[in-house]
XYZ file of C-alpha atoms in Angstrom:
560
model
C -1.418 -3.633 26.717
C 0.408 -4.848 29.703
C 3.200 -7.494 28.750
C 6.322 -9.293 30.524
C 6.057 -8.048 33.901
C 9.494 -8.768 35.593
C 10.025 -12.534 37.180
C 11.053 -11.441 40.156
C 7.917 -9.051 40.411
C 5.896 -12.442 39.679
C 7.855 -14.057 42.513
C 7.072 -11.832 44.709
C 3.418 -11.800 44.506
C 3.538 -15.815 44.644
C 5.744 -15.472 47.872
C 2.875 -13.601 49.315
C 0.804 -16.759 49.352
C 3.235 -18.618 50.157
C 4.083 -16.619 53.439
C 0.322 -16.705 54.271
C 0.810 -20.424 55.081
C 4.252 -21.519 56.041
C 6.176 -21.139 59.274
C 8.670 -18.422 59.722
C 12.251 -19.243 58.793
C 15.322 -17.885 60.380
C 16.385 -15.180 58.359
C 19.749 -15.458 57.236
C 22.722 -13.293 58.130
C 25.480 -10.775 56.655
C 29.084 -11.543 57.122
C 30.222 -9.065 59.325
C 33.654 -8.926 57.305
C 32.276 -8.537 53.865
C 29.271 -5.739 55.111
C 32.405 -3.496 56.020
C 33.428 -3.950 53.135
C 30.257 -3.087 51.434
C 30.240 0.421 54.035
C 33.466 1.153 53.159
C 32.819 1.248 49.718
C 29.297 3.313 50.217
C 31.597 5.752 51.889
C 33.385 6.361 49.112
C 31.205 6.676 47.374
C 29.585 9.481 48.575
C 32.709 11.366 47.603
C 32.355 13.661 50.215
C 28.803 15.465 48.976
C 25.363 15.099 49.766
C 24.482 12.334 46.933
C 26.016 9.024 45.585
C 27.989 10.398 42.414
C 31.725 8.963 42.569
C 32.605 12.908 42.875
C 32.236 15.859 40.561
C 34.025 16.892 37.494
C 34.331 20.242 39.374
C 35.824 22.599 36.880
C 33.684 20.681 34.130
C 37.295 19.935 31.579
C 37.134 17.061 29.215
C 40.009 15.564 31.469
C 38.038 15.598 34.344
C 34.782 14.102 32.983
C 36.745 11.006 31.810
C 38.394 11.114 34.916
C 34.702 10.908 36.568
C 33.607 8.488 34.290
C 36.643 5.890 35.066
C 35.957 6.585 38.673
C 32.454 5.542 38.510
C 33.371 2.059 36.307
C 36.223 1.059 39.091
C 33.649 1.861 41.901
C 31.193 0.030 39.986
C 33.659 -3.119 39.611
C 34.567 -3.213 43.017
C 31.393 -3.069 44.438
C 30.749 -6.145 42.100
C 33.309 -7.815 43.491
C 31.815 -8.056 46.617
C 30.841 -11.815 47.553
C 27.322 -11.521 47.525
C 26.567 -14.533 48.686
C 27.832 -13.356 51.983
C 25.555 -11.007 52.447
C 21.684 -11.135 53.857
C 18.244 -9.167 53.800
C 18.997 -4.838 54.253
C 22.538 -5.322 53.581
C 22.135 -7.521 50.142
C 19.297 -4.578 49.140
C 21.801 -1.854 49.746
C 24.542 -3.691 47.133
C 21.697 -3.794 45.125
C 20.709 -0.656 45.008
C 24.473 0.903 45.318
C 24.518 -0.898 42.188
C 21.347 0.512 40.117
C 23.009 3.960 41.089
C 26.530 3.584 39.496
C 25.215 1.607 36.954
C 23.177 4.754 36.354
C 25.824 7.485 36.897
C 28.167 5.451 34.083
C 25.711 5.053 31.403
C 25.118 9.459 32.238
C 28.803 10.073 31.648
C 28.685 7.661 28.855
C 25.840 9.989 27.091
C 28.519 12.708 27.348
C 25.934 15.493 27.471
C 28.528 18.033 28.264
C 29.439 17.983 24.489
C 25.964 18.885 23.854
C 24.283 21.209 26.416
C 25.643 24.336 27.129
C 23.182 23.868 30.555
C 25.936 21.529 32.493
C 27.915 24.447 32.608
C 25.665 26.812 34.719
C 26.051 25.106 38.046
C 26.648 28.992 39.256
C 22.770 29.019 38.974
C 22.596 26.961 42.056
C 24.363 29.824 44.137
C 20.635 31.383 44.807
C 20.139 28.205 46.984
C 23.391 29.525 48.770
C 22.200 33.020 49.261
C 18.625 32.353 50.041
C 19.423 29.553 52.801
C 19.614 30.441 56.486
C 22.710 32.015 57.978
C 24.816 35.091 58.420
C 25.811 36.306 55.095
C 29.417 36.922 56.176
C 29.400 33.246 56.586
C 28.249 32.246 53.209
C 31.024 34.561 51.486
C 34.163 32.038 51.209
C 32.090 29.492 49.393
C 30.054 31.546 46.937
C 33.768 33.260 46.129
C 34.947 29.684 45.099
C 32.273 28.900 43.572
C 32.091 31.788 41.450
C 35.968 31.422 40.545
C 34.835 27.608 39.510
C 32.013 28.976 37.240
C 34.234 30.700 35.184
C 36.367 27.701 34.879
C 33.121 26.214 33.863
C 32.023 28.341 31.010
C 35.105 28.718 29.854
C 35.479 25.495 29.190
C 32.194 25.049 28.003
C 33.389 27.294 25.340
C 36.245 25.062 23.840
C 34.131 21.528 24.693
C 30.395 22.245 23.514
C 30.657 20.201 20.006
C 27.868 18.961 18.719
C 24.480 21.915 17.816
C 21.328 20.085 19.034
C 18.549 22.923 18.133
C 16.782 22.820 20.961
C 19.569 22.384 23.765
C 21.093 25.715 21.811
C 17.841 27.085 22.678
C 17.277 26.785 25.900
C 20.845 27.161 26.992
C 20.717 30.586 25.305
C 17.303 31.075 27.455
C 18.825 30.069 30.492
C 22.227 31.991 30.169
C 20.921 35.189 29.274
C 18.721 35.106 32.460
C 21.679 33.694 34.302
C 22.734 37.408 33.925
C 19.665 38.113 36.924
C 21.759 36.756 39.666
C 24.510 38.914 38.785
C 23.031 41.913 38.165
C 20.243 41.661 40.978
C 20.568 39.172 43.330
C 24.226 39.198 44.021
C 24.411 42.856 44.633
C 21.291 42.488 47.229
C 23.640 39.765 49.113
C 26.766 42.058 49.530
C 25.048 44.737 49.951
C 24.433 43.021 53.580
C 28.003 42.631 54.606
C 29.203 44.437 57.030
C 32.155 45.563 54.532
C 33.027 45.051 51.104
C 34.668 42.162 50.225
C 37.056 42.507 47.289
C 38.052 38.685 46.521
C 34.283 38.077 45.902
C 34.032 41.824 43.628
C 36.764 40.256 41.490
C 35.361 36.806 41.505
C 31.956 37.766 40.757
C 33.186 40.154 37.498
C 35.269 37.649 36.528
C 32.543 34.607 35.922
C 30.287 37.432 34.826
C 32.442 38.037 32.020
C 32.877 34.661 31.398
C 28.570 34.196 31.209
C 28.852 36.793 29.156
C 31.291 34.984 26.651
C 29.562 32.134 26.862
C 26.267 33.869 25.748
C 28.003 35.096 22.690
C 29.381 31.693 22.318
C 26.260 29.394 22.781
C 24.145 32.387 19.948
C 26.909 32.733 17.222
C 29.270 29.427 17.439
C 27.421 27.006 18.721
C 25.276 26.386 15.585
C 27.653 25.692 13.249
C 28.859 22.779 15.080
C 28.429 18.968 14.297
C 24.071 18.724 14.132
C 23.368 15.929 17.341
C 20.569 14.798 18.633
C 19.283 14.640 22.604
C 18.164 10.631 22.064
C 20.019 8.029 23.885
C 18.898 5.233 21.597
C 17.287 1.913 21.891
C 20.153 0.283 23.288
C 21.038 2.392 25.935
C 17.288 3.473 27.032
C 16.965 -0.881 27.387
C 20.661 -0.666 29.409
C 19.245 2.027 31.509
C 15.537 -0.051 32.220
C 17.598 -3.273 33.080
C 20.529 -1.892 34.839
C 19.687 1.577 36.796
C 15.533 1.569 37.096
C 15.525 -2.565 37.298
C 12.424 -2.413 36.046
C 10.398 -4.938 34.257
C 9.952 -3.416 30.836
C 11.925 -3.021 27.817
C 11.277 -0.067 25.959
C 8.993 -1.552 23.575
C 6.898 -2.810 25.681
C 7.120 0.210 28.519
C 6.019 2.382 25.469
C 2.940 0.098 24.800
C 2.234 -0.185 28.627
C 1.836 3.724 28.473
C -0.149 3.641 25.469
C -2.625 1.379 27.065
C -2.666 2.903 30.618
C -3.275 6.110 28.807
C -6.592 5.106 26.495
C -7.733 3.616 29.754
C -7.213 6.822 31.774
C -8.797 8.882 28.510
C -12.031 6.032 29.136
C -12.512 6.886 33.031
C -12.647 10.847 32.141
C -14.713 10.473 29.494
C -17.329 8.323 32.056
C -17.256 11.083 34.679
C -17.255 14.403 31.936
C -20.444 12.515 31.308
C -21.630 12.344 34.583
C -20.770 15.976 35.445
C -22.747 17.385 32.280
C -23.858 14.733 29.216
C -23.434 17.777 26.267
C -19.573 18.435 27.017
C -17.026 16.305 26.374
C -14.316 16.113 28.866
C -11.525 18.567 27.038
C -14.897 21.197 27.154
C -15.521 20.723 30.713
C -11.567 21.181 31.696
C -11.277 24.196 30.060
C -14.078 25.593 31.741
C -12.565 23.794 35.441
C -9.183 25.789 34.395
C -10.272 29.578 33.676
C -11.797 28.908 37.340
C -8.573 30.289 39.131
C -7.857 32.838 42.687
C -6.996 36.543 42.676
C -3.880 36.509 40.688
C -2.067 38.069 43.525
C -2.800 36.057 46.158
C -1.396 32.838 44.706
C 1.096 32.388 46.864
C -1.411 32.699 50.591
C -3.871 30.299 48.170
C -1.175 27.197 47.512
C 0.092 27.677 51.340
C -3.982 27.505 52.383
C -4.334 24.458 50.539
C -0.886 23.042 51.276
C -1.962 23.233 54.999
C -5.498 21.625 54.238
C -3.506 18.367 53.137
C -1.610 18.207 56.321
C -5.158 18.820 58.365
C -6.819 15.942 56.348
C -2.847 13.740 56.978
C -3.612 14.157 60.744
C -7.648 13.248 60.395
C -7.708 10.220 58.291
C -4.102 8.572 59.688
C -2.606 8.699 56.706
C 0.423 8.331 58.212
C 2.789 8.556 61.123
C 4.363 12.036 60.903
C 6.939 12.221 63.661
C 8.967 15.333 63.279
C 8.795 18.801 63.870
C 7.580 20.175 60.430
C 6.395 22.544 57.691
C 5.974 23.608 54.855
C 6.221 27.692 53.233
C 5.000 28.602 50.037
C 7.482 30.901 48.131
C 8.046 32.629 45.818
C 10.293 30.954 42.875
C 13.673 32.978 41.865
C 13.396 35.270 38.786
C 15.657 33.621 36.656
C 14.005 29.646 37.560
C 10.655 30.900 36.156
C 11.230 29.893 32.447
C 12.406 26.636 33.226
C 9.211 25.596 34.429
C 5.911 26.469 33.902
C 4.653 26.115 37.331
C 7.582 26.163 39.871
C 9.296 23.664 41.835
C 9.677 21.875 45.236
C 12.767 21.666 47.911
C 12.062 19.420 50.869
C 14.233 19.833 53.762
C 17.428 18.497 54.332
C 18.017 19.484 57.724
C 16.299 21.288 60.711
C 16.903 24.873 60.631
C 17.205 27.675 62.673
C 14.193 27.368 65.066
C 15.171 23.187 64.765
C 12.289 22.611 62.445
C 12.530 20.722 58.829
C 11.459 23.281 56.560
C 10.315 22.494 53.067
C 9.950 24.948 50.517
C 7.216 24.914 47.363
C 8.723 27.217 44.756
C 5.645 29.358 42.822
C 5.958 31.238 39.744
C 4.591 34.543 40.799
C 1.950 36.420 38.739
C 3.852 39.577 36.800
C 1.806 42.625 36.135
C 4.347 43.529 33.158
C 3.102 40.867 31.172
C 1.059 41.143 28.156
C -2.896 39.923 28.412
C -2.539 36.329 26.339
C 0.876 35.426 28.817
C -1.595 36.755 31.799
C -4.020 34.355 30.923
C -1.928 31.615 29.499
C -0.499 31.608 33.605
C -3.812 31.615 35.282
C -5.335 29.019 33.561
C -2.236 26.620 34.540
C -3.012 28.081 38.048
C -6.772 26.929 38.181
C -8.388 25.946 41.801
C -7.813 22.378 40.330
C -4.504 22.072 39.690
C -3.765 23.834 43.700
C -5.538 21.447 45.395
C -3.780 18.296 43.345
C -0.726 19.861 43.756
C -0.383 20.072 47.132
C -0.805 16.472 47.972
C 1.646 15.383 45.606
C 4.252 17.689 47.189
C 3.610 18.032 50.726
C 1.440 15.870 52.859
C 1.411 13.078 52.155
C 4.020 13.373 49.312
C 7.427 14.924 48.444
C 7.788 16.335 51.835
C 7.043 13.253 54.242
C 8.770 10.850 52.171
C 11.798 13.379 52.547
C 11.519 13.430 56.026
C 11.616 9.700 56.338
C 14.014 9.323 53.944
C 16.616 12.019 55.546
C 15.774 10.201 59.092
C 16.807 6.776 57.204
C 19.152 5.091 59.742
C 21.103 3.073 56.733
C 23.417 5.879 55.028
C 22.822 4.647 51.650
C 18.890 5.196 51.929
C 19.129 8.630 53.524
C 21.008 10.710 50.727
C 19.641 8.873 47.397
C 16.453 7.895 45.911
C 14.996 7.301 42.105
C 12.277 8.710 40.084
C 10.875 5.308 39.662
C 9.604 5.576 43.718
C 9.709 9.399 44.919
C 7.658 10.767 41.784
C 5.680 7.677 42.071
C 4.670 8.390 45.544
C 3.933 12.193 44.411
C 1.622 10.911 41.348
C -0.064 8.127 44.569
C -0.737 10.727 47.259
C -2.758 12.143 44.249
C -4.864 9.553 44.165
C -4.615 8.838 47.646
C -6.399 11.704 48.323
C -9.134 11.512 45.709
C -9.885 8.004 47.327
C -10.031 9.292 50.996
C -12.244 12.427 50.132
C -10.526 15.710 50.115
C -11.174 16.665 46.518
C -14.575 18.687 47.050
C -16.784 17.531 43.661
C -16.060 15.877 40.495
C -15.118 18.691 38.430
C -12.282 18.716 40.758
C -11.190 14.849 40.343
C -11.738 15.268 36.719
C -8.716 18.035 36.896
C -6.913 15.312 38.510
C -7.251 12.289 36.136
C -6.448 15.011 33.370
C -2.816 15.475 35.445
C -2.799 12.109 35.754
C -3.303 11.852 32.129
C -0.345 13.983 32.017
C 2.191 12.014 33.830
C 0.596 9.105 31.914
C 1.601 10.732 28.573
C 5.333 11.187 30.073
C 5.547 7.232 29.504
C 4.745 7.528 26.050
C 6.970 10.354 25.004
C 10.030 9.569 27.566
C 10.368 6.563 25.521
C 9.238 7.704 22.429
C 11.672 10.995 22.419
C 14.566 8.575 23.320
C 13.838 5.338 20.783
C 13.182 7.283 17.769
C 8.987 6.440 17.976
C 7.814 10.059 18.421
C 10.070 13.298 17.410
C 9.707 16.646 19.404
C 6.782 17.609 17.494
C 5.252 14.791 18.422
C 5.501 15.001 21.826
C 4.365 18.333 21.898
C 1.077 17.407 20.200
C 0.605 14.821 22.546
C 0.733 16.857 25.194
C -0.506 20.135 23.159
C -3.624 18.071 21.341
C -4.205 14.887 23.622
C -3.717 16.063 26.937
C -4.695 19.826 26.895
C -1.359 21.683 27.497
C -1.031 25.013 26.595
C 1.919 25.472 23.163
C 4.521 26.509 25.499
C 3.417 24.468 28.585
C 3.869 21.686 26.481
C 7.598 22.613 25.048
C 8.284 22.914 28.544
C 7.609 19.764 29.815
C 9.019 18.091 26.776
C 11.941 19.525 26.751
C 12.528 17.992 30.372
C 12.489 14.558 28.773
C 14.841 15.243 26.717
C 17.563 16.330 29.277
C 16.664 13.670 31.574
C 16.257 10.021 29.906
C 14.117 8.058 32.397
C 13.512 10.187 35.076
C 9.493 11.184 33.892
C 8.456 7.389 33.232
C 8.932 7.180 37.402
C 5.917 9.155 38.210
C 2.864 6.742 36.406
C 4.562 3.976 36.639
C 5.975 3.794 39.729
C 2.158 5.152 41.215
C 0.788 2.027 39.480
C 3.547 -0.516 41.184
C 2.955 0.975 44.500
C -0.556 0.765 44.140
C -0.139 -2.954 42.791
C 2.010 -3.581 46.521
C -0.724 -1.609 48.497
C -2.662 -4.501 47.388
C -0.331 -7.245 47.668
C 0.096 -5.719 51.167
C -3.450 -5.702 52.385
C -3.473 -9.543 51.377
C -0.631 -10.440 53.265
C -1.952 -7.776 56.597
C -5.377 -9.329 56.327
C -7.275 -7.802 59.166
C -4.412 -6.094 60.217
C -3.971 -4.048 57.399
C -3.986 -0.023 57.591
C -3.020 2.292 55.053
C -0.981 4.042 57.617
C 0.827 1.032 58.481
C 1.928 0.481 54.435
C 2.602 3.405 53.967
C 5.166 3.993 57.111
C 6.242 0.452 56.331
C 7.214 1.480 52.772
C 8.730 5.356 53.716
C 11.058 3.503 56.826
C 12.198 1.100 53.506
C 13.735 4.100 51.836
C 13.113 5.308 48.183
C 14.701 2.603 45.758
C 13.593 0.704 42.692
C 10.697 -0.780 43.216
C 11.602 -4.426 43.273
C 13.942 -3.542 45.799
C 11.347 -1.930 47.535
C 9.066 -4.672 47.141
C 11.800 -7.352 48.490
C 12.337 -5.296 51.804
C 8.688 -4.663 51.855
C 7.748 -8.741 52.065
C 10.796 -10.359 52.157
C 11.782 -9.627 55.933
């Protein structure tokens, strides 16, 4: 049941019919004093890096996490202090927004998670991203050296700091170290091994923070669980604080958790119609297991997703989806060795900048299919690499998804807009472009759609356990039925995705729910066009706003 939508959501779909019949009023404008003000303060807050953070706890002591977390609360009160009433339209948005971010980043440093999981410490991870990104290698050798010499810091200090055992963050930090050992043992050596000479500062620096992720292996299996027992859940209190404050979005938990119990019955209701369309003796969890064991050539998985990935820019470019206005593309890769047991399927990285040949260049990461594998992990991979899940996936990263919304939002003019964006807007445009798609015909038959209201089912039971993990409604176990019983994941598919959640308070509840609000202004937005209404023209309308909650997105949207 859908309950207590936000007011200001409310007033914005009555100012729709209001702006349908009044004259246009002078918009009123910033003070030119007090929006340098706000600047200066968004330039600080960038702390010098590529997102809004207040700065890094670099060497990852307890000294300089509080340190962070005192920086973020002073940032956060002066950017309070700003008189808002002084600033108009973009500029009052940005505040706004500036806001929802800080307000975010204190309550994560509040959660203290580096007392917990023994993943914070494993930034050195990221180096692959370093190694694998374009450039001479000779060039990339002062900062992987420093960053190596900072791991060690890192997990040495996660050593003397990790107090509190929760099970399953012991777990999967064990997982994740031991494989850290790949990029060390294998990936590293491939990189020197293309300098011209070797290089004996990065030799010593690389042993050294091996050592160290060697200690902390030993560490995170034999210490770590006799520490305090914890738990990953942020609470009631906080998981409202973090609704209100960072997503501004127009639930509380109880009632966000009730809103995903409906939405999902009523998702369950429209599959169950079209299973019995399709074929009236199978029920709709029969007729997706037969649409998953339909799959490619194991080997070729990687040509397949790039053949589909450029089908959804062909049928962009046909239908007018939307404006694409930069030199682009999109390769299918390969996902590093060491990534492929944090995620079942892979990931995506959508460009930053142009690169070499002056092209933005996004990358969708695949988990490769390994011939050393037994038969039931053979299988259990190619039926969560069916025909269906390809084609869905594709829109939702690429065209018209992940990577065009990256491209407008890195081309952003206001600084703010162009290096930060929320779960609430960019998943919900991934989950959309789903649907988009199904609407304007590029699925080929219905055994295909059904695939995709059975992922939509899936980011429709994120709702339900996101909150429910993090309120103390569902436990692990229940989460992993849901998805293991309810929605058709595979036993470890399913501890996979749960155990996202439980990192990551509030980041999965952005892909349902923020489709169904953008849907709910596509709408709003064809009222207020009339005749002149195009879905290219919302959606480059929205993408040029920038990727912020959505009432912020819905004030820019209408309110201009």
């Amino acid at each position: 049941m859908l309950v207590f939508r936000f007011p200001r959501l409310i007033a914005a779909g009555i100012c729709l019919a209001l702006l349908a019949c009044q004259p246009a009023k002078k918009q009123r404008t910033s003070d030119a004093g007090e929006v340098q003000k706000l600047n200066d303060l968004i330039a600080k807050l960038k702390g010098g890096g590529s997102r809004l953070s207040g700065g890094e706890a670099q060497d990852m002591s307890a000294a300089s996490f509080a340190k962070l977390l005192a920086n973020l609360q002073e940032q956060l009160q002066n950017l309070r202090q700003l008189d808002t009433a002084k600033l108009a339209g973009a500029d009052l948005v940005d505040w706004k927004f500036a806001q929802s971010i800080l307000a975010g980043k204190v309550l994560e440093q509040e959660r203290a998670l580096w007392k917990k999981d023994p993943r914070v410490y494993m930034t050195f991870t990221r180096l692959s991203g370093v190694i694998g990104r374009p450039g001479d290698p000779a060039g990339k050798v002062s900062e992987i050296t420093k960053r190596l010499t900072t791991a060690r810091w890192q997990l040495e200090n996660g050593i003397l700091q990790l107090d509190t055992y929760v099970p399953r963050f012991q777990e999967l930090g064990l997982f994740m170290a031991e494989n850290g050992l790949v990029f060390f043992d294998r990936e590293l050596p491939r990189f020197t091994a293309q300098l011209p000479a070797p290089n004996d500062t990065l030799a010593t620096a690389a042993q050294e923070a091996r050592a160290a992720l060697v200690n902390f292996i030993s560490f995170i299996r034999n210490e770590l669980p006799k520490k305090t027992p914890g738990t990953f859940a942020i609470g009631e209190e906080a998981y409202n604080r973090m609704l209100r404050e960072q997503v501004l979005l127009g639930y509380d938990a109880d009632s966000l958790y009730r809103f995903g119990l409906s939405e999902f019955d009523k998702t369950v209701a429209e599959m169950e119609h079209l299973a019995k369309k399709i074929d009236p003796t199978k029920t709709w969890q029969q007729l997706a297991t037969e649409i998953k064991n339909e799959y490619p050539e194991p080997h070729k998985m990687i040509e397949v997703h790039q053949e589909w990935v450029n089908k959804t820019r062909e049928h962009v470019i046909k239908y007018n989806l939307i404006p694409i206005h930069w030199k682009e593309r999109v390769k299918v890769v390969e996902r590093a060795e060491y990534l492929r047991k944090t995620s079942y399927y892979g990931h995506f990285s959508f460009a930053k900048a142009k690169d070499a040949d002056s092209i933005y260049t996004s990358e969708m990461h695949i988990n490769p299919f390994e011939d050393q594998w037994d038969e039931k992990k053979k299988k259990e991979y190619l039926v969560e690499h069916d025909w269906g899940v390809i084609m869905v996936t594709a829109p939702h990263e690429t065209y018209a998804g992940h990577h065009i919304q990256g491209l407008y939002q890195i081309n952003n003019p206001r600084p703010l807009r162009r290096e930060n964006s929320i779960s609430i807007f960019h998943e919900g445009w991934g989950l959309y472009n789903e649907q988009l798609f199904r609407e304007t015909g590029f699925f080929p038959n219905d055994k295909i759609i059904l695939r995709q209201l059975q992922l939509r089912l899936w980011r429709n039971a994120r709702v339900i356990y996101d909150v429910g993990l993090h309120t103390g409604r569902m436990s692990y176990e229940d989460a992993i039925a849901l998805m293991r019983d309810k929605v058709g994941f595979l036993e470890w598919a399913a501890q996979l995705e749960v155990d996202g959640a439980t990192a990551s308070p509030g980041y999965y509840i952005g892909y349902f729910t923020g489709m169904m609000e953008i849907l709910r202004m596509r709408e709003d937005y064809k009222k207020w066009k009339g005749d002149q209404f195009t879905l290219s023209g919302f959606h480059e309308d929205l993408l040029k706003i920038g990727s912020m909650p959505i009432i912020l997105m819905r004030e820019s949207l209408f309110i201009r």
